[in-house]
Amino acid sequence: MAPASDMFEMGVKVQVLKRGTMFAMRGQKLYEVYQKYESIDEIPEPEREKLETTIFKQSLDSVWNECEKFFNARDPKQIERAMQKPKDKMALIFRWYLGQAAGTAVADVLFGDVNPGGKLPITFPRAVGQIPAYYYHKPSGRRGYLFADEAPLFCFGHGLSYTTFAYRNLRLSANSIHAGERVTLTVEVTNTGERAGDVLRDPRGVCGARRAAAGACRSEKGAVVGRTGGHRAGFRRTGCAATPALC
């Protein structure tokens, strides 16, 4: 996981598409510096030099000059706010590094170098007449326009991949629980496609559970084609051996 370039100040993180890079660690370092200091000028000189040499590969002043050119042409108000608030200026400079990797990440997915495995955490309505669109209960009446498709544009849990997965033997650790207790959901995941890949599975789309749950079944290079592994509900993406086993 790495800080999102467009929501850097809020600490929002996104899944890094390509493994084996320093991007996530460097992005997290920038966010820690952003949290610690109120402006670029407050960053101690040794730490600033380290950022310039190991992450940006150029001076922060040069990065700011590029930010000014970009936002003056696209969104001048960003520069106005940055000139009034030094912390906003620091955020724009740090977002420059995070944004540089976005194009490469998208290209890797489009050309098949990386197999995506993320899923939507919300539902995208097809039209405003479908709002609100909830994943965990049925609407009280028909939502949508007359003679229009009632299905959402992208439903909760939607995601694309260059491979396919099959789910079976969904099990609960208990048939009933009391308030404050927990239940574990276990399901076997099989890669039925021709490529290795990761999978995020949220049981809310299966059983209506209110709590987010996601997991993965993969070897070191992703879920092995034709192999089966178990996975338990939880926020963490987990790995499993190439033989049937609970992750």
PDB file of C-alpha atoms in Angstrom:
ATOM      1  CA  MET A   1       0.000   0.000   0.000  1.00  0.00           C
ATOM      2  CA  ALA A   2       1.154   3.540  -0.757  1.00  0.00           C
ATOM      3  CA  PRO A   3      -0.262   7.062  -0.217  1.00  0.00           C
ATOM      4  CA  ALA A   4      -2.650   8.194  -2.960  1.00  0.00           C
ATOM      5  CA  SER A   5      -1.356  11.194  -4.899  1.00  0.00           C
ATOM      6  CA  ASP A   6      -4.752  12.905  -5.185  1.00  0.00           C
ATOM      7  CA  MET A   7      -5.654  12.371  -1.509  1.00  0.00           C
ATOM      8  CA  PHE A   8      -2.193  12.617   0.002  1.00  0.00           C
ATOM      9  CA  GLU A   9      -3.089  15.088   2.735  1.00  0.00           C
ATOM     10  CA  MET A  10      -5.819  12.788   4.114  1.00  0.00           C
ATOM     11  CA  GLY A  11      -3.497   9.820   4.377  1.00  0.00           C
ATOM     12  CA  VAL A  12      -5.546   7.706   1.954  1.00  0.00           C
ATOM     13  CA  LYS A  13      -3.645   4.663   0.689  1.00  0.00           C
ATOM     14  CA  VAL A  14      -4.020   2.646  -2.499  1.00  0.00           C
ATOM     15  CA  GLN A  15      -2.761  -0.731  -3.626  1.00  0.00           C
ATOM     16  CA  VAL A  16       0.587  -0.630  -5.412  1.00  0.00           C
ATOM     17  CA  LEU A  17       0.232  -2.506  -8.692  1.00  0.00           C
ATOM     18  CA  LYS A  18       3.817  -3.555  -9.204  1.00  0.00           C
ATOM     19  CA  ARG A  19       5.855  -5.421  -6.615  1.00  0.00           C
ATOM     20  CA  GLY A  20       9.588  -5.269  -6.099  1.00  0.00           C
ATOM     21  CA  THR A  21       9.833  -1.449  -6.171  1.00  0.00           C
ATOM     22  CA  MET A  22      10.663   1.163  -3.547  1.00  0.00           C
ATOM     23  CA  PHE A  23       7.615   3.269  -4.431  1.00  0.00           C
ATOM     24  CA  ALA A  24       5.425   2.306  -1.459  1.00  0.00           C
ATOM     25  CA  MET A  25       8.183   2.775   1.094  1.00  0.00           C
ATOM     26  CA  ARG A  26       9.250   6.113  -0.378  1.00  0.00           C
ATOM     27  CA  GLY A  27       5.663   7.318  -0.558  1.00  0.00           C
ATOM     28  CA  GLN A  28       5.145   6.411   3.092  1.00  0.00           C
ATOM     29  CA  LYS A  29       8.345   8.268   3.990  1.00  0.00           C
ATOM     30  CA  LEU A  30       7.031  11.412   2.309  1.00  0.00           C
ATOM     31  CA  TYR A  31       3.774  11.161   4.235  1.00  0.00           C
ATOM     32  CA  GLU A  32       5.659  10.783   7.521  1.00  0.00           C
ATOM     33  CA  VAL A  33       7.683  13.902   6.731  1.00  0.00           C
ATOM     34  CA  TYR A  34       4.484  15.741   5.802  1.00  0.00           C
ATOM     35  CA  GLN A  35       2.926  14.792   9.144  1.00  0.00           C
ATOM     36  CA  LYS A  36       6.013  15.834  11.101  1.00  0.00           C
ATOM     37  CA  TYR A  37       6.715  19.268   9.636  1.00  0.00           C
ATOM     38  CA  GLU A  38       4.607  22.301   8.756  1.00  0.00           C
ATOM     39  CA  SER A  39       6.612  23.435   5.749  1.00  0.00           C
ATOM     40  CA  ILE A  40       9.487  22.527   3.459  1.00  0.00           C
ATOM     41  CA  ASP A  41      11.691  25.050   5.274  1.00  0.00           C
ATOM     42  CA  GLU A  42      11.211  23.219   8.578  1.00  0.00           C
ATOM     43  CA  ILE A  43      12.704  19.993   7.221  1.00  0.00           C
ATOM     44  CA  PRO A  44      16.272  19.622   8.578  1.00  0.00           C
ATOM     45  CA  GLU A  45      18.924  20.036   5.909  1.00  0.00           C
ATOM     46  CA  PRO A  46      20.317  16.457   6.158  1.00  0.00           C
ATOM     47  CA  GLU A  47      16.813  14.992   5.791  1.00  0.00           C
ATOM     48  CA  ARG A  48      16.000  17.333   2.934  1.00  0.00           C
ATOM     49  CA  GLU A  49      19.172  16.339   1.097  1.00  0.00           C
ATOM     50  CA  LYS A  50      18.285  12.675   1.561  1.00  0.00           C
ATOM     51  CA  LEU A  51      14.840  13.264   0.040  1.00  0.00           C
ATOM     52  CA  GLU A  52      16.357  15.077  -2.920  1.00  0.00           C
ATOM     53  CA  THR A  53      18.994  12.429  -3.642  1.00  0.00           C
ATOM     54  CA  THR A  54      17.100   9.189  -2.932  1.00  0.00           C
ATOM     55  CA  ILE A  55      13.503  10.019  -3.902  1.00  0.00           C
ATOM     56  CA  PHE A  56      13.179  13.096  -6.125  1.00  0.00           C
ATOM     57  CA  LYS A  57      16.584  12.871  -7.846  1.00  0.00           C
ATOM     58  CA  GLN A  58      16.587  16.665  -8.012  1.00  0.00           C
ATOM     59  CA  SER A  59      16.227  19.623  -5.672  1.00  0.00           C
ATOM     60  CA  LEU A  60      12.858  20.349  -4.080  1.00  0.00           C
ATOM     61  CA  ASP A  61      13.062  23.845  -5.566  1.00  0.00           C
ATOM     62  CA  SER A  62      13.197  22.316  -9.047  1.00  0.00           C
ATOM     63  CA  VAL A  63      10.215  20.119  -8.236  1.00  0.00           C
ATOM     64  CA  TRP A  64       8.275  23.157  -7.037  1.00  0.00           C
ATOM     65  CA  ASN A  65       9.048  24.977 -10.302  1.00  0.00           C
ATOM     66  CA  GLU A  66       7.526  22.064 -12.220  1.00  0.00           C
ATOM     67  CA  CYS A  67       4.502  22.086  -9.911  1.00  0.00           C
ATOM     68  CA  GLU A  68       3.983  25.789 -10.555  1.00  0.00           C
ATOM     69  CA  LYS A  69       4.063  25.309 -14.328  1.00  0.00           C
ATOM     70  CA  PHE A  70       1.625  22.401 -14.153  1.00  0.00           C
ATOM     71  CA  PHE A  71      -0.937  23.921 -11.792  1.00  0.00           C
ATOM     72  CA  ASN A  72      -0.772  27.435 -13.254  1.00  0.00           C
ATOM     73  CA  ALA A  73      -1.980  25.939 -16.508  1.00  0.00           C
ATOM     74  CA  ARG A  74      -4.453  23.491 -14.958  1.00  0.00           C
ATOM     75  CA  ASP A  75      -5.625  24.765 -11.563  1.00  0.00           C
ATOM     76  CA  PRO A  76      -4.087  28.122 -10.475  1.00  0.00           C
ATOM     77  CA  LYS A  77      -6.037  28.076  -7.193  1.00  0.00           C
ATOM     78  CA  GLN A  78      -3.795  25.246  -6.013  1.00  0.00           C
ATOM     79  CA  ILE A  79      -0.791  27.545  -6.313  1.00  0.00           C
ATOM     80  CA  GLU A  80      -2.638  30.387  -4.575  1.00  0.00           C
ATOM     81  CA  ARG A  81      -3.428  28.157  -1.598  1.00  0.00           C
ATOM     82  CA  ALA A  82       0.129  26.824  -1.537  1.00  0.00           C
ATOM     83  CA  MET A  83       1.564  30.342  -1.378  1.00  0.00           C
ATOM     84  CA  GLN A  84      -0.675  31.126   1.589  1.00  0.00           C
ATOM     85  CA  LYS A  85      -0.203  27.818   3.412  1.00  0.00           C
ATOM     86  CA  PRO A  86       3.335  26.354   3.463  1.00  0.00           C
ATOM     87  CA  LYS A  87       2.026  22.895   4.365  1.00  0.00           C
ATOM     88  CA  ASP A  88      -0.111  22.870   1.210  1.00  0.00           C
ATOM     89  CA  LYS A  89       3.003  23.724  -0.784  1.00  0.00           C
ATOM     90  CA  MET A  90       4.816  20.788   0.782  1.00  0.00           C
ATOM     91  CA  ALA A  91       1.882  18.530  -0.114  1.00  0.00           C
ATOM     92  CA  LEU A  92       2.010  19.590  -3.789  1.00  0.00           C
ATOM     93  CA  ILE A  93       5.742  18.898  -3.929  1.00  0.00           C
ATOM     94  CA  PHE A  94       5.346  15.449  -2.397  1.00  0.00           C
ATOM     95  CA  ARG A  95       2.359  14.640  -4.607  1.00  0.00           C
ATOM     96  CA  TRP A  96       4.601  15.331  -7.601  1.00  0.00           C
ATOM     97  CA  TYR A  97       6.583  12.174  -6.850  1.00  0.00           C
ATOM     98  CA  LEU A  98       3.480  10.069  -6.238  1.00  0.00           C
ATOM     99  CA  GLY A  99       1.857  11.270  -9.456  1.00  0.00           C
ATOM    100  CA  GLN A 100       4.901  10.391 -11.557  1.00  0.00           C
ATOM    101  CA  ALA A 101       4.229   6.668 -11.051  1.00  0.00           C
ATOM    102  CA  ALA A 102       0.528   6.774 -11.986  1.00  0.00           C
ATOM    103  CA  GLY A 103       1.066   6.719 -15.753  1.00  0.00           C
ATOM    104  CA  THR A 104       3.527   3.843 -15.563  1.00  0.00           C
ATOM    105  CA  ALA A 105       1.171   1.837 -13.349  1.00  0.00           C
ATOM    106  CA  VAL A 106      -1.745   2.294 -15.752  1.00  0.00           C
ATOM    107  CA  ALA A 107       0.435   1.374 -18.735  1.00  0.00           C
ATOM    108  CA  ASP A 108       1.594  -1.808 -16.988  1.00  0.00           C
ATOM    109  CA  VAL A 109      -2.030  -2.862 -16.540  1.00  0.00           C
ATOM    110  CA  LEU A 110      -3.143  -1.948 -20.064  1.00  0.00           C
ATOM    111  CA  PHE A 111      -0.260  -3.848 -21.683  1.00  0.00           C
ATOM    112  CA  GLY A 112      -0.713  -6.871 -19.437  1.00  0.00           C
ATOM    113  CA  ASP A 113       2.566  -6.576 -17.544  1.00  0.00           C
ATOM    114  CA  VAL A 114       0.576  -6.463 -14.309  1.00  0.00           C
ATOM    115  CA  ASN A 115      -2.612  -8.371 -13.547  1.00  0.00           C
ATOM    116  CA  PRO A 116      -4.979  -6.159 -11.490  1.00  0.00           C
ATOM    117  CA  GLY A 117      -6.945  -7.622  -8.600  1.00  0.00           C
ATOM    118  CA  GLY A 118      -8.696  -4.728  -6.865  1.00  0.00           C
ATOM    119  CA  LYS A 119     -12.438  -4.450  -6.276  1.00  0.00           C
ATOM    120  CA  LEU A 120     -14.743  -1.444  -5.939  1.00  0.00           C
ATOM    121  CA  PRO A 121     -15.622  -0.592  -2.310  1.00  0.00           C
ATOM    122  CA  ILE A 122     -18.760   1.284  -3.395  1.00  0.00           C
ATOM    123  CA  THR A 123     -21.525   1.069  -6.007  1.00  0.00           C
ATOM    124  CA  PHE A 124     -21.542   3.423  -9.004  1.00  0.00           C
ATOM    125  CA  PRO A 125     -25.153   4.255  -9.997  1.00  0.00           C
ATOM    126  CA  ARG A 126     -26.057   4.379 -13.670  1.00  0.00           C
ATOM    127  CA  ALA A 127     -28.063   7.566 -13.130  1.00  0.00           C
ATOM    128  CA  VAL A 128     -28.939   9.945 -10.292  1.00  0.00           C
ATOM    129  CA  GLY A 129     -32.376   8.369 -10.101  1.00  0.00           C
ATOM    130  CA  GLN A 130     -30.757   5.282  -8.564  1.00  0.00           C
ATOM    131  CA  ILE A 131     -29.264   7.186  -5.638  1.00  0.00           C
ATOM    132  CA  PRO A 132     -28.840   6.068  -2.916  1.00  0.00           C
ATOM    133  CA  ALA A 133     -27.405   2.729  -3.993  1.00  0.00           C
ATOM    134  CA  TYR A 134     -26.727   0.430  -1.057  1.00  0.00           C
ATOM    135  CA  TYR A 135     -25.008  -2.920  -1.210  1.00  0.00           C
ATOM    136  CA  TYR A 136     -26.362  -4.356   2.040  1.00  0.00           C
ATOM    137  CA  HIS A 137     -30.150  -4.087   1.757  1.00  0.00           C
ATOM    138  CA  LYS A 138     -32.861  -4.031  -0.845  1.00  0.00           C
ATOM    139  CA  PRO A 139     -34.425  -0.678  -1.717  1.00  0.00           C
ATOM    140  CA  SER A 140     -37.987   0.013  -0.586  1.00  0.00           C
ATOM    141  CA  GLY A 141     -39.088   0.576  -4.171  1.00  0.00           C
ATOM    142  CA  ARG A 142     -37.919   0.633  -7.764  1.00  0.00           C
ATOM    143  CA  ARG A 143     -35.021   3.056  -8.135  1.00  0.00           C
ATOM    144  CA  GLY A 144     -34.273   4.423 -11.567  1.00  0.00           C
ATOM    145  CA  TYR A 145     -36.031   5.953 -14.525  1.00  0.00           C
ATOM    146  CA  LEU A 146     -38.909   4.483 -16.502  1.00  0.00           C
ATOM    147  CA  PHE A 147     -37.770   2.188 -19.327  1.00  0.00           C
ATOM    148  CA  ALA A 148     -34.178   2.485 -18.054  1.00  0.00           C
ATOM    149  CA  ASP A 149     -31.828  -0.226 -16.869  1.00  0.00           C
ATOM    150  CA  GLU A 150     -32.150  -0.603 -13.083  1.00  0.00           C
ATOM    151  CA  ALA A 151     -28.749  -2.278 -12.707  1.00  0.00           C
ATOM    152  CA  PRO A 152     -25.898  -0.070 -11.436  1.00  0.00           C
ATOM    153  CA  LEU A 153     -23.171   1.045 -13.798  1.00  0.00           C
ATOM    154  CA  PHE A 154     -20.572  -0.718 -11.631  1.00  0.00           C
ATOM    155  CA  CYS A 155     -21.750  -2.754  -8.672  1.00  0.00           C
ATOM    156  CA  PHE A 156     -20.104  -3.113  -5.297  1.00  0.00           C
ATOM    157  CA  GLY A 157     -17.160  -5.532  -5.566  1.00  0.00           C
ATOM    158  CA  HIS A 158     -16.720  -5.039  -9.335  1.00  0.00           C
ATOM    159  CA  GLY A 159     -13.200  -5.559 -10.619  1.00  0.00           C
ATOM    160  CA  LEU A 160     -11.334  -6.747 -13.692  1.00  0.00           C
ATOM    161  CA  SER A 161      -8.559  -9.289 -14.110  1.00  0.00           C
ATOM    162  CA  TYR A 162      -6.725 -11.100 -16.882  1.00  0.00           C
ATOM    163  CA  THR A 163      -7.621 -14.378 -15.210  1.00  0.00           C
ATOM    164  CA  THR A 164     -10.688 -15.910 -13.534  1.00  0.00           C
ATOM    165  CA  PHE A 165     -11.341 -17.344 -10.093  1.00  0.00           C
ATOM    166  CA  ALA A 166     -13.835 -19.849  -8.718  1.00  0.00           C
ATOM    167  CA  TYR A 167     -15.144 -19.822  -5.140  1.00  0.00           C
ATOM    168  CA  ARG A 168     -16.530 -22.847  -3.304  1.00  0.00           C
ATOM    169  CA  ASN A 169     -17.046 -24.372   0.138  1.00  0.00           C
ATOM    170  CA  LEU A 170     -17.971 -21.124   1.834  1.00  0.00           C
ATOM    171  CA  ARG A 171     -18.112 -21.823   5.578  1.00  0.00           C
ATOM    172  CA  LEU A 172     -18.766 -19.902   8.791  1.00  0.00           C
ATOM    173  CA  SER A 173     -17.059 -20.672  12.085  1.00  0.00           C
ATOM    174  CA  ALA A 174     -20.396 -20.321  13.901  1.00  0.00           C
ATOM    175  CA  ASN A 175     -24.040 -20.380  12.889  1.00  0.00           C
ATOM    176  CA  SER A 176     -24.930 -17.581  15.303  1.00  0.00           C
ATOM    177  CA  ILE A 177     -23.073 -15.064  17.439  1.00  0.00           C
ATOM    178  CA  HIS A 178     -23.870 -12.562  20.185  1.00  0.00           C
ATOM    179  CA  ALA A 179     -23.060  -8.855  20.201  1.00  0.00           C
ATOM    180  CA  GLY A 180     -19.310  -8.270  20.397  1.00  0.00           C
ATOM    181  CA  GLU A 181     -18.399 -11.745  19.163  1.00  0.00           C
ATOM    182  CA  ARG A 182     -16.685 -12.533  15.889  1.00  0.00           C
ATOM    183  CA  VAL A 183     -17.300 -15.029  13.137  1.00  0.00           C
ATOM    184  CA  THR A 184     -14.758 -16.256  10.578  1.00  0.00           C
ATOM    185  CA  LEU A 185     -15.779 -16.868   7.001  1.00  0.00           C
ATOM    186  CA  THR A 186     -13.626 -19.325   5.040  1.00  0.00           C
ATOM    187  CA  VAL A 187     -13.815 -19.999   1.312  1.00  0.00           C
ATOM    188  CA  GLU A 188     -11.690 -21.946  -1.179  1.00  0.00           C
ATOM    189  CA  VAL A 189     -10.410 -19.888  -4.106  1.00  0.00           C
ATOM    190  CA  THR A 190      -9.189 -21.490  -7.343  1.00  0.00           C
ATOM    191  CA  ASN A 191      -7.466 -19.729 -10.211  1.00  0.00           C
ATOM    192  CA  THR A 192      -9.328 -21.116 -13.244  1.00  0.00           C
ATOM    193  CA  GLY A 193      -7.680 -18.903 -15.852  1.00  0.00           C
ATOM    194  CA  GLU A 194      -4.446 -19.050 -17.810  1.00  0.00           C
ATOM    195  CA  ARG A 195      -2.491 -16.401 -15.891  1.00  0.00           C
ATOM    196  CA  ALA A 196      -1.297 -15.921 -12.356  1.00  0.00           C
ATOM    197  CA  GLY A 197      -3.129 -13.214 -10.458  1.00  0.00           C
ATOM    198  CA  ASP A 198      -4.336 -11.816  -7.160  1.00  0.00           C
ATOM    199  CA  VAL A 199      -7.897 -11.683  -5.959  1.00  0.00           C
ATOM    200  CA  LEU A 200      -9.683  -9.559  -3.394  1.00  0.00           C
ATOM    201  CA  ARG A 201     -12.913 -11.080  -2.189  1.00  0.00           C
ATOM    202  CA  ASP A 202     -15.462  -9.298  -0.014  1.00  0.00           C
ATOM    203  CA  PRO A 203     -18.142 -11.574   1.477  1.00  0.00           C
ATOM    204  CA  ARG A 204     -20.575  -8.667   1.737  1.00  0.00           C
ATOM    205  CA  GLY A 205     -21.544  -9.465  -1.822  1.00  0.00           C
ATOM    206  CA  VAL A 206     -22.149 -13.099  -0.825  1.00  0.00           C
ATOM    207  CA  CYS A 207     -23.839 -13.086   2.548  1.00  0.00           C
ATOM    208  CA  GLY A 208     -24.576  -9.430   3.282  1.00  0.00           C
ATOM    209  CA  ALA A 209     -22.009  -9.116   6.057  1.00  0.00           C
ATOM    210  CA  ARG A 210     -21.753  -5.547   7.244  1.00  0.00           C
ATOM    211  CA  ARG A 211     -18.045  -5.619   7.884  1.00  0.00           C
ATOM    212  CA  ALA A 212     -15.434  -5.305   5.155  1.00  0.00           C
ATOM    213  CA  ALA A 213     -13.448  -8.424   4.446  1.00  0.00           C
ATOM    214  CA  ALA A 214     -10.874  -9.149   1.800  1.00  0.00           C
ATOM    215  CA  GLY A 215      -8.263 -11.804   1.210  1.00  0.00           C
ATOM    216  CA  ALA A 216      -6.092 -13.334  -1.421  1.00  0.00           C
ATOM    217  CA  CYS A 217      -4.661 -16.663  -2.441  1.00  0.00           C
ATOM    218  CA  ARG A 218      -1.368 -16.534  -4.240  1.00  0.00           C
ATOM    219  CA  SER A 219       2.138 -17.886  -4.370  1.00  0.00           C
ATOM    220  CA  GLU A 220       5.124 -15.538  -4.387  1.00  0.00           C
ATOM    221  CA  LYS A 221       4.252 -14.558  -7.962  1.00  0.00           C
ATOM    222  CA  GLY A 222       0.490 -14.544  -7.581  1.00  0.00           C
ATOM    223  CA  ALA A 223      -2.256 -17.133  -7.480  1.00  0.00           C
ATOM    224  CA  VAL A 224      -0.945 -20.151  -9.353  1.00  0.00           C
ATOM    225  CA  VAL A 225      -3.038 -21.207 -12.323  1.00  0.00           C
ATOM    226  CA  GLY A 226      -5.203 -24.199 -11.543  1.00  0.00           C
ATOM    227  CA  ARG A 227      -4.277 -24.244  -7.857  1.00  0.00           C
ATOM    228  CA  THR A 228      -6.613 -23.936  -4.921  1.00  0.00           C
ATOM    229  CA  GLY A 229      -6.056 -22.228  -1.606  1.00  0.00           C
ATOM    230  CA  GLY A 230      -8.210 -21.268   1.336  1.00  0.00           C
ATOM    231  CA  HIS A 231      -8.884 -17.752   2.408  1.00  0.00           C
ATOM    232  CA  ARG A 232     -10.378 -16.209   5.502  1.00  0.00           C
ATOM    233  CA  ALA A 233     -12.215 -12.933   5.801  1.00  0.00           C
ATOM    234  CA  GLY A 234     -10.051 -10.048   6.988  1.00  0.00           C
ATOM    235  CA  PHE A 235      -8.605  -6.758   5.787  1.00  0.00           C
ATOM    236  CA  ARG A 236      -5.146  -8.154   5.079  1.00  0.00           C
ATOM    237  CA  ARG A 237      -4.098  -9.642   1.768  1.00  0.00           C
ATOM    238  CA  THR A 238      -2.545 -12.990   2.562  1.00  0.00           C
ATOM    239  CA  GLY A 239      -0.450 -15.489   0.675  1.00  0.00           C
ATOM    240  CA  CYS A 240      -0.801 -19.257   0.586  1.00  0.00           C
ATOM    241  CA  ALA A 241       1.144 -22.237  -0.642  1.00  0.00           C
ATOM    242  CA  ALA A 242       0.511 -23.798  -4.029  1.00  0.00           C
ATOM    243  CA  THR A 243      -1.285 -26.735  -2.361  1.00  0.00           C
ATOM    244  CA  PRO A 244      -4.802 -26.622  -0.864  1.00  0.00           C
ATOM    245  CA  ALA A 245      -4.420 -24.962   2.502  1.00  0.00           C
ATOM    246  CA  LEU A 246      -5.958 -22.234   4.586  1.00  0.00           C
ATOM    247  CA  CYS A 247      -4.150 -18.946   4.156  1.00  0.00           C
TER     248      CYS A 247
END
